[in-house]
PDB file of C-alpha atoms and ligand atoms in Angstrom:
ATOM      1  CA  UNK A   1     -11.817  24.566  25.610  1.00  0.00           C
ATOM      2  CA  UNK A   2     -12.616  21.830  23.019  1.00  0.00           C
ATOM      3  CA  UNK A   3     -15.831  20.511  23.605  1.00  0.00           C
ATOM      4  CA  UNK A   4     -15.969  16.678  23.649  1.00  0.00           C
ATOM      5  CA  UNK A   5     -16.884  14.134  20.849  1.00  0.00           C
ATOM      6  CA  UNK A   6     -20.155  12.700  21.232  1.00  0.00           C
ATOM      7  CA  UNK A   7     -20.077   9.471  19.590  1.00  0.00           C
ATOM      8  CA  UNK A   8     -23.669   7.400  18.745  1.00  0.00           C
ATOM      9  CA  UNK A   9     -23.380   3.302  17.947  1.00  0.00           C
ATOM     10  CA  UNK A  10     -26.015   1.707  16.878  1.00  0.00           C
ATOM     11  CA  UNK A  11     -27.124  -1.519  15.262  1.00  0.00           C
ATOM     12  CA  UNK A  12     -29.627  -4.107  15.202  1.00  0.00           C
ATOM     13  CA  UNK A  13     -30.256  -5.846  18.502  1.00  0.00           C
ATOM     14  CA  UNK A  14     -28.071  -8.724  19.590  1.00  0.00           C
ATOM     15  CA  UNK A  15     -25.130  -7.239  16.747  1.00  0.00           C
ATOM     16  CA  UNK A  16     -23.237  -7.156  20.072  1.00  0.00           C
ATOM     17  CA  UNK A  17     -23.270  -3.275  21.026  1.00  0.00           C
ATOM     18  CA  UNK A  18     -23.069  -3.592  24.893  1.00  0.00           C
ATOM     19  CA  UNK A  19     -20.567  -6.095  24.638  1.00  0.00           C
ATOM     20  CA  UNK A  20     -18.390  -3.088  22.182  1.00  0.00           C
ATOM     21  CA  UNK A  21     -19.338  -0.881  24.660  1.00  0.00           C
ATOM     22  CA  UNK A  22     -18.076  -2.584  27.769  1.00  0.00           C
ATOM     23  CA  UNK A  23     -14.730  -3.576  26.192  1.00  0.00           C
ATOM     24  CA  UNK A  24     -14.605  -0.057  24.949  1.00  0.00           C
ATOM     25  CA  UNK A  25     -15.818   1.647  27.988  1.00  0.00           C
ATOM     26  CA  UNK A  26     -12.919  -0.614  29.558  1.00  0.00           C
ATOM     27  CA  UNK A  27      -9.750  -0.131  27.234  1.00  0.00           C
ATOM     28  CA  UNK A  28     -10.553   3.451  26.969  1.00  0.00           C
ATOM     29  CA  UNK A  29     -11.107   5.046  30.092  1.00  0.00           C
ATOM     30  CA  UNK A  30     -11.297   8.241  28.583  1.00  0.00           C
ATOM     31  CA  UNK A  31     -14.640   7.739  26.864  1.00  0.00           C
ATOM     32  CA  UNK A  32     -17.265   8.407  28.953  1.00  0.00           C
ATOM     33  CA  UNK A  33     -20.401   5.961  28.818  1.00  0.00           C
ATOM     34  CA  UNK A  34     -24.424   7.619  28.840  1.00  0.00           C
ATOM     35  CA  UNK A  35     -26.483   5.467  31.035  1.00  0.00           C
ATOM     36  CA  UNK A  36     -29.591   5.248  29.562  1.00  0.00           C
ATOM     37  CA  UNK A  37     -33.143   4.914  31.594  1.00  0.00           C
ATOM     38  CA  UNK A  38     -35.628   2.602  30.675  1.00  0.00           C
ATOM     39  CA  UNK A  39     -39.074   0.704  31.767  1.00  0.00           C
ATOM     40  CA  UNK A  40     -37.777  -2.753  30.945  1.00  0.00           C
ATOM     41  CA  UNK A  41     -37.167  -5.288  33.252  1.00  0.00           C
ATOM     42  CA  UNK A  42     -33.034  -5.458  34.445  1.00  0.00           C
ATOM     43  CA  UNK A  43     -31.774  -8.842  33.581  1.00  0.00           C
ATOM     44  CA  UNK A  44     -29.723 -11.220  35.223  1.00  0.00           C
ATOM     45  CA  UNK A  45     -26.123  -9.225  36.172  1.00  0.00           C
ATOM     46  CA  UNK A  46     -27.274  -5.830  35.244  1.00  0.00           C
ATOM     47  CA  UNK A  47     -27.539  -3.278  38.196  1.00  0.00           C
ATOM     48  CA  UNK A  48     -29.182   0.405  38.512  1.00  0.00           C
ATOM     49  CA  UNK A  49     -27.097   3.118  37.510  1.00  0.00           C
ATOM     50  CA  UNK A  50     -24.332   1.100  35.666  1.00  0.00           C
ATOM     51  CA  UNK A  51     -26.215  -0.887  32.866  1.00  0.00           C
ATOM     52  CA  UNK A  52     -29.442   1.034  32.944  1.00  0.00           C
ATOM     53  CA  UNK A  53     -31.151   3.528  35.136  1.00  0.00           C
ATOM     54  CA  UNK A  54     -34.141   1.151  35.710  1.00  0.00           C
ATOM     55  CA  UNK A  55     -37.712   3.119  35.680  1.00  0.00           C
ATOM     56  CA  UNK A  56     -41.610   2.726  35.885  1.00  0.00           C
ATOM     57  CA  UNK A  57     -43.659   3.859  33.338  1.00  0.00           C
ATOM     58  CA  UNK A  58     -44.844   6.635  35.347  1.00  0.00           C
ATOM     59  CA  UNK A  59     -41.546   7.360  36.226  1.00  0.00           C
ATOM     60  CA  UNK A  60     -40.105   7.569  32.416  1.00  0.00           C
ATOM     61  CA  UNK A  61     -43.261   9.751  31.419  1.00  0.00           C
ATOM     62  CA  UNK A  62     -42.096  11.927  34.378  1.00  0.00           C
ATOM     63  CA  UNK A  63     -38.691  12.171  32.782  1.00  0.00           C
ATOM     64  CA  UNK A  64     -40.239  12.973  29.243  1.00  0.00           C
ATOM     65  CA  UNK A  65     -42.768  15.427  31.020  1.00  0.00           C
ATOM     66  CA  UNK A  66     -39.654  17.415  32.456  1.00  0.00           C
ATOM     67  CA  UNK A  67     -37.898  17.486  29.110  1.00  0.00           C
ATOM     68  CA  UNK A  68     -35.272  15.531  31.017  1.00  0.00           C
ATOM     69  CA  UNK A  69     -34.501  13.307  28.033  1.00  0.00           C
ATOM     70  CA  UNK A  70     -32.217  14.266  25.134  1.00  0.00           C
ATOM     71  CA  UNK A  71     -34.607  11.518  22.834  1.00  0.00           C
ATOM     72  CA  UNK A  72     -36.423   8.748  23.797  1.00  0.00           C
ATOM     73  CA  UNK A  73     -37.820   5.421  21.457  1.00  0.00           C
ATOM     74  CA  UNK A  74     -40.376   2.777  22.172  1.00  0.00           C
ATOM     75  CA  UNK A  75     -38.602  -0.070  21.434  1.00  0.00           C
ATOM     76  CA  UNK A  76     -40.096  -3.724  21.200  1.00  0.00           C
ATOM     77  CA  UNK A  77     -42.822  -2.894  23.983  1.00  0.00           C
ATOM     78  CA  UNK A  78     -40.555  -0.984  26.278  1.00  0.00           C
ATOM     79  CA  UNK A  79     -39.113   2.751  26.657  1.00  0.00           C
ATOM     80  CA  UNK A  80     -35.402   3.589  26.326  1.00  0.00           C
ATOM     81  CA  UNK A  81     -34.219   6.818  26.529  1.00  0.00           C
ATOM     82  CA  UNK A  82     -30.854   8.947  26.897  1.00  0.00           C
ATOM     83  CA  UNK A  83     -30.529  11.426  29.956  1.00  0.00           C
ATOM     84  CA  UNK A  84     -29.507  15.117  28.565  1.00  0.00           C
ATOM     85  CA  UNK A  85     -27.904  16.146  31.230  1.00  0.00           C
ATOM     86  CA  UNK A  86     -25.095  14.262  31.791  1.00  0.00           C
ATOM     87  CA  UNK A  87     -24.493  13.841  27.748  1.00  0.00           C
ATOM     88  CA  UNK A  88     -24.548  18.205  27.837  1.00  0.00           C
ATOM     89  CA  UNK A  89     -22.172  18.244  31.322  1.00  0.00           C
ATOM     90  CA  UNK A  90     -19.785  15.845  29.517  1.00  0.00           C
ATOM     91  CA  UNK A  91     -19.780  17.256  26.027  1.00  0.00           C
ATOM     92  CA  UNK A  92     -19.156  20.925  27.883  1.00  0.00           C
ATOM     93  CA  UNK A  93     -16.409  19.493  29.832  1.00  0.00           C
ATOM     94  CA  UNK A  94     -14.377  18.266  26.600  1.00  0.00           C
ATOM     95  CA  UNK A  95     -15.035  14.690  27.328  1.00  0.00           C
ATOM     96  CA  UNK A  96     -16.114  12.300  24.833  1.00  0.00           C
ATOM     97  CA  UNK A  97     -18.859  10.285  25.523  1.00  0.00           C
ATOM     98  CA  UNK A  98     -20.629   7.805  23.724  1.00  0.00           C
ATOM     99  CA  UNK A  99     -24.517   6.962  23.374  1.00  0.00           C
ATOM    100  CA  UNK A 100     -25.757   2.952  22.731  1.00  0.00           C
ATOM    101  CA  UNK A 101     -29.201   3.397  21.297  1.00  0.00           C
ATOM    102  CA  UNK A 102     -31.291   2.003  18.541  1.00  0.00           C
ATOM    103  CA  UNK A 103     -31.635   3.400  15.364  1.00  0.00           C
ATOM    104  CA  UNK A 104     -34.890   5.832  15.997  1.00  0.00           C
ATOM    105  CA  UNK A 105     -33.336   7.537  18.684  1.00  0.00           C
ATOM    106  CA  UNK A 106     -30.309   7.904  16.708  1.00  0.00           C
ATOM    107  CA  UNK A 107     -32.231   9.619  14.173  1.00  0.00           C
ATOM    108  CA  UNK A 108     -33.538  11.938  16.986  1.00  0.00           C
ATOM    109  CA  UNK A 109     -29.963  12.646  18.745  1.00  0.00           C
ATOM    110  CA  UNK A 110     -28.600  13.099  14.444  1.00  0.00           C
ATOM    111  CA  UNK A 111     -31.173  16.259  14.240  1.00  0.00           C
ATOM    112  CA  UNK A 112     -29.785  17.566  17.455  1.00  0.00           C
ATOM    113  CA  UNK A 113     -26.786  16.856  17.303  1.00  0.00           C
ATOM    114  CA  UNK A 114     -25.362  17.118  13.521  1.00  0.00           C
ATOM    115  CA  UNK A 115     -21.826  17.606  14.058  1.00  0.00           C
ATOM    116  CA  UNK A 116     -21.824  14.156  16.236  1.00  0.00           C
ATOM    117  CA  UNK A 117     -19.946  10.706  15.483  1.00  0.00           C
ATOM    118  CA  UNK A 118     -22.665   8.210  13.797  1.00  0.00           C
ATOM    119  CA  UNK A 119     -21.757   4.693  14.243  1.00  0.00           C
ATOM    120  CA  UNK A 120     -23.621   1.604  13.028  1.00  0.00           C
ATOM    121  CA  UNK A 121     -22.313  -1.809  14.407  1.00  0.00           C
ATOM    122  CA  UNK A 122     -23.111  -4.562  11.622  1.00  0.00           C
ATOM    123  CA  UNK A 123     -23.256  -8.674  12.159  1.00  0.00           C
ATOM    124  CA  UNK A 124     -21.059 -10.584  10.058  1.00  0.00           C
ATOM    125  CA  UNK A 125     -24.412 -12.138   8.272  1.00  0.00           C
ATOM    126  CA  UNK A 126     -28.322 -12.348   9.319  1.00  0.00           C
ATOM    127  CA  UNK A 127     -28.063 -15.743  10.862  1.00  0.00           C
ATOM    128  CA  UNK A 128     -25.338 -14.811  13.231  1.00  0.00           C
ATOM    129  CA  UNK A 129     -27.494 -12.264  14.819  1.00  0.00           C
ATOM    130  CA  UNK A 130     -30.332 -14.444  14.901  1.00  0.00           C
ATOM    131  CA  UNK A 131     -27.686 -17.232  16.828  1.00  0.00           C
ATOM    132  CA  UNK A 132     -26.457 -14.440  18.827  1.00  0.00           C
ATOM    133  CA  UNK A 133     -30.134 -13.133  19.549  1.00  0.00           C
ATOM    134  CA  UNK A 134     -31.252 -16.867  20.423  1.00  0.00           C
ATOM    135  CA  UNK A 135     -27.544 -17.633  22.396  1.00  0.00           C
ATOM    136  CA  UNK A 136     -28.654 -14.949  24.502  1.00  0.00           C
ATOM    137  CA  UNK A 137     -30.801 -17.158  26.376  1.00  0.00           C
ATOM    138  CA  UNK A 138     -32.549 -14.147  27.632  1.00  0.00           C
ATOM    139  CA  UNK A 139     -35.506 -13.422  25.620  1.00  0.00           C
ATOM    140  CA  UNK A 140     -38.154 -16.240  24.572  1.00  0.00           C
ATOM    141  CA  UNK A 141     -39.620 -17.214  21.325  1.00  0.00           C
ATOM    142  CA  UNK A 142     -41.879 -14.481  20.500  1.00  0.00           C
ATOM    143  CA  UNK A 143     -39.740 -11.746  21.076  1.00  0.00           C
ATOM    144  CA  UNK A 144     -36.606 -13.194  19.238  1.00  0.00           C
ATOM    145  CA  UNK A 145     -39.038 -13.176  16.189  1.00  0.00           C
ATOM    146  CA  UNK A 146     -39.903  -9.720  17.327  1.00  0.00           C
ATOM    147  CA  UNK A 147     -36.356  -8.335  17.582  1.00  0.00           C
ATOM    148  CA  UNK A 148     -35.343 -10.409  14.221  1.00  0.00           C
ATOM    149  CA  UNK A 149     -38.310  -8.324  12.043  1.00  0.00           C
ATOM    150  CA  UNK A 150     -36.985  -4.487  13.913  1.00  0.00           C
ATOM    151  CA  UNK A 151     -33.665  -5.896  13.278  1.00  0.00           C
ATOM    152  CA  UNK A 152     -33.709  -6.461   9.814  1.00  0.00           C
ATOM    153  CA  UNK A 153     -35.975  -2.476   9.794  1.00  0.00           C
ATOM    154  CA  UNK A 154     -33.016  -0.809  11.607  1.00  0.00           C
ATOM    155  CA  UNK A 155     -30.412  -2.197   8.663  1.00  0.00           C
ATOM    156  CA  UNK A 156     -32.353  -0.482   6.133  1.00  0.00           C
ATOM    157  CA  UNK A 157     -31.192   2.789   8.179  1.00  0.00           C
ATOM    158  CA  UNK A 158     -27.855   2.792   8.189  1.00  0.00           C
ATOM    159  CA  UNK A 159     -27.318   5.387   4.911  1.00  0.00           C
ATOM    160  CA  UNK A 160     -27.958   8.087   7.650  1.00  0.00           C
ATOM    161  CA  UNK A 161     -24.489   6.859   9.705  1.00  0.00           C
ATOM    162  CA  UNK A 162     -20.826   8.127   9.113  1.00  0.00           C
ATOM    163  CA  UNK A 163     -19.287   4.781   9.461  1.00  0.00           C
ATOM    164  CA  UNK A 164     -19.941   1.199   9.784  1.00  0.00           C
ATOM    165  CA  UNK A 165     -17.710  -0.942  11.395  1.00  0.00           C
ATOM    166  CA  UNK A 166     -18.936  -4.948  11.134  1.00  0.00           C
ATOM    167  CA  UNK A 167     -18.543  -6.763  14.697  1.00  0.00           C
ATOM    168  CA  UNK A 168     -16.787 -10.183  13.571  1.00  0.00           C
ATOM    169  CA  UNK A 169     -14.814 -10.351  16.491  1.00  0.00           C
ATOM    170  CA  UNK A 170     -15.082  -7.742  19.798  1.00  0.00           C
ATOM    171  CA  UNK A 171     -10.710  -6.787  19.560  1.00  0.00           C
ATOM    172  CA  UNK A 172     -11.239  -6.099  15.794  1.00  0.00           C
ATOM    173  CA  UNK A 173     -14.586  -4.026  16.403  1.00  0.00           C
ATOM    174  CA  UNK A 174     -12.915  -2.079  19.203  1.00  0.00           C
ATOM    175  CA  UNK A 175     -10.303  -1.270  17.547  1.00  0.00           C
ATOM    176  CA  UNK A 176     -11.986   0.057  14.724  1.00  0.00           C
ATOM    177  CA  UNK A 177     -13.763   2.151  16.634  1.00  0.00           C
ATOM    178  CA  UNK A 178     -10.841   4.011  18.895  1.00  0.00           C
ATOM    179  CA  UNK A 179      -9.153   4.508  14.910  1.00  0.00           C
ATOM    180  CA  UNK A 180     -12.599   6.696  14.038  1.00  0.00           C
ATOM    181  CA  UNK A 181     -13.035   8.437  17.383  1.00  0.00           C
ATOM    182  CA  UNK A 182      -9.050   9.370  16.983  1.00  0.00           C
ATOM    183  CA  UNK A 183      -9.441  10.460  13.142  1.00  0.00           C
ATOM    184  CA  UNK A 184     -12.521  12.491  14.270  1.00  0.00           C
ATOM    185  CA  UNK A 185     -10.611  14.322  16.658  1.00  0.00           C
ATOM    186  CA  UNK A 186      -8.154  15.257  13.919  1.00  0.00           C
ATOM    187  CA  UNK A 187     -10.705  16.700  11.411  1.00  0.00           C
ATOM    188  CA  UNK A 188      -9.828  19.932  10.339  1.00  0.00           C
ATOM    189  CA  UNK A 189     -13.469  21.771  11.462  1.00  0.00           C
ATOM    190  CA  UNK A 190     -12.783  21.283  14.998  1.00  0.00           C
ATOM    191  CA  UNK A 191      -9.680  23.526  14.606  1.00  0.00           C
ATOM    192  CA  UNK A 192     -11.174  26.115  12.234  1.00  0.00           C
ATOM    193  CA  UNK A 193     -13.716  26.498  14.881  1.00  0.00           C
ATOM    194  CA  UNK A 194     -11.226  27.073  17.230  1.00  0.00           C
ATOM    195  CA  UNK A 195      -9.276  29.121  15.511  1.00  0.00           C
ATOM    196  CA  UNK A 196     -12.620  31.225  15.077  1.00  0.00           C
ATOM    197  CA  UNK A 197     -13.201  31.661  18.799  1.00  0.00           C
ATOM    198  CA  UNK A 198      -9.470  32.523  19.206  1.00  0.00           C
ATOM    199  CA  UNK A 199      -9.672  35.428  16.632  1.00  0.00           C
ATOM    200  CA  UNK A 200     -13.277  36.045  17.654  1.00  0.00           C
ATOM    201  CA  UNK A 201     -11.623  37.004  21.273  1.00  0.00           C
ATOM    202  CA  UNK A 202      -8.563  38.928  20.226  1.00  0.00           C
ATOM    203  CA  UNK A 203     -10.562  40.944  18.149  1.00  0.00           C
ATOM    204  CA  UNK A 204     -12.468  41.976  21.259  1.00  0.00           C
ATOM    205  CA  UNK A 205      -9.786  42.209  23.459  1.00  0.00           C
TER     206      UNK A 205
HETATM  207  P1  5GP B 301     -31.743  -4.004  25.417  1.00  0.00           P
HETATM  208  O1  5GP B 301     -33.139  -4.242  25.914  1.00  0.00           O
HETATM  209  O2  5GP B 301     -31.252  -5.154  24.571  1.00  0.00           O
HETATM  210  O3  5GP B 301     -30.784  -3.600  26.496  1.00  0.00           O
HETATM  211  O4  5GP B 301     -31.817  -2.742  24.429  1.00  0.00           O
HETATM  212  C1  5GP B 301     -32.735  -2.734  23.368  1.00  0.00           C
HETATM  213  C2  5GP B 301     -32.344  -1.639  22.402  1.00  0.00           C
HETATM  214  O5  5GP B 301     -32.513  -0.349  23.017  1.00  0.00           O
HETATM  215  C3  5GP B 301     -30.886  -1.710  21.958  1.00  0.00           C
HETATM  216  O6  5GP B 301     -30.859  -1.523  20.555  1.00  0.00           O
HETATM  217  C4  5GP B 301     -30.243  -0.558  22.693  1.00  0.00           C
HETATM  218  O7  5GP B 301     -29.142  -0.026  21.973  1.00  0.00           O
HETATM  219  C5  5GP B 301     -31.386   0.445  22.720  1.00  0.00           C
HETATM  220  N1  5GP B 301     -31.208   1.498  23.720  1.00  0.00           N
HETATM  221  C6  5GP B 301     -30.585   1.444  24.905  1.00  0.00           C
HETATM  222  N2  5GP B 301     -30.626   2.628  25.506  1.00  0.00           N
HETATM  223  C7  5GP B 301     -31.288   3.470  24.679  1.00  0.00           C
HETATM  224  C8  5GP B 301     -31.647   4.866  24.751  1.00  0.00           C
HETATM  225  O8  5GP B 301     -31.350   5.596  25.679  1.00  0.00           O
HETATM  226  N3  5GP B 301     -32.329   5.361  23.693  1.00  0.00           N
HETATM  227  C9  5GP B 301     -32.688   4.617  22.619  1.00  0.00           C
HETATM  228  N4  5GP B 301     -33.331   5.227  21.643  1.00  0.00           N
HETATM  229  N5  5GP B 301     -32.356   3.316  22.525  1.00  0.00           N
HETATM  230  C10 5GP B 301     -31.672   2.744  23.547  1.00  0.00           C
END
């Protein structure tokens, strides 16, 4: 059986990621989303399990302790990190799933995971993020400053992605998006492969 895509999108915080993802996770029901766990606090409308798998530090360290973590990142005073399982379960299954994390954890799942799908999500210009960051409404003053500095760090990064698709408008994005994940699926090394294990068996049999 094929094994499944996995797909990583990244980008500065605020470029709009979640919102790519949600419309994403919604149009294509076929892409499977990786909840990630983290120690920061849930905001307003997000719930355990769907947005986030909401943890205490202890807990996290747990997680990291067990090896339960594919790759983990500190990010702006708080711990993110992806859940291996489920991302090795889907992958195995042939399902395509798709990771939202920040750029250092990116780097992590890229050293892991060569053969993956590297997406970086770009604003249309710096001071839309910073508008987007402060529309929010969510973080205060200190921390938008905070996010502005990492985001401007994580743009320098994005010569280790396949693709970068700018997020001017959500339809446009998505759509961008399902083109790559469907021209990935077509490239010629997932068939050789195949084709490998095929021989590979009839040679044994
Ligand atoms: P937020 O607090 O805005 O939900 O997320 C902050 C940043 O953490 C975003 O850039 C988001 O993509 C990233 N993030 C979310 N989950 C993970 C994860 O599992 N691992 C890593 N490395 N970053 C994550």
């Amino acid at each position: 059986m094929k094994r499944g895509l996995l797909i990583v999108l990244s980008g500065p915080s605020g470029v709009g990621k979640g919102t790519v993802c949600a419309e994403l996770r919604h149009k294509q029901s076929d892409l499977i989303y990786s909840v990630s766990a983290t120690t920061r606090s849930p905001r307003q409308g997000e719930t355990d399990g769907i947005n986030y798998f909401f943890k205490t530090k202890e807990q996290f360290q747990e997680m990291i302790a067990k090896d339960a973590l594919l790759e983990f990142a500190e990010y702006v005073g708080n711990y993110y990190g992806t859940p291996r399982d489920f991302v090795e379960r889907t992958l195995a299954s042939g399902k395509d799933i798709i990771l939202e994390i920040e750029v250092q954890g990116a780097l992590k799942v890229k050293e892991k995971f060569p053969q993956g799908v590297f997406i970086f999500l770009v604003p249309p210009s710096l001071d839309e993020l910073k508008q987007r960051i402060t529309g929010r409404g969510t973080e205060n003053a200190d921390i938008i400053d905070h996010r502005m500095n990492v985001a401007v760090e994580e743009m320098n990064l994005i010569h280790y992605y396949d693709y970068a698709v700018v997020n001017d408008q959500i339809d446009a994005a998505c759509h961008r998006i399902h083109c790559i994940i469907e021209a990935e699926h077509c490239r010629k090394e997932r068939f050789i492969e195949q084709l490998e294990e095929v021989k590979e068996a009839s040679e044994k049999a």
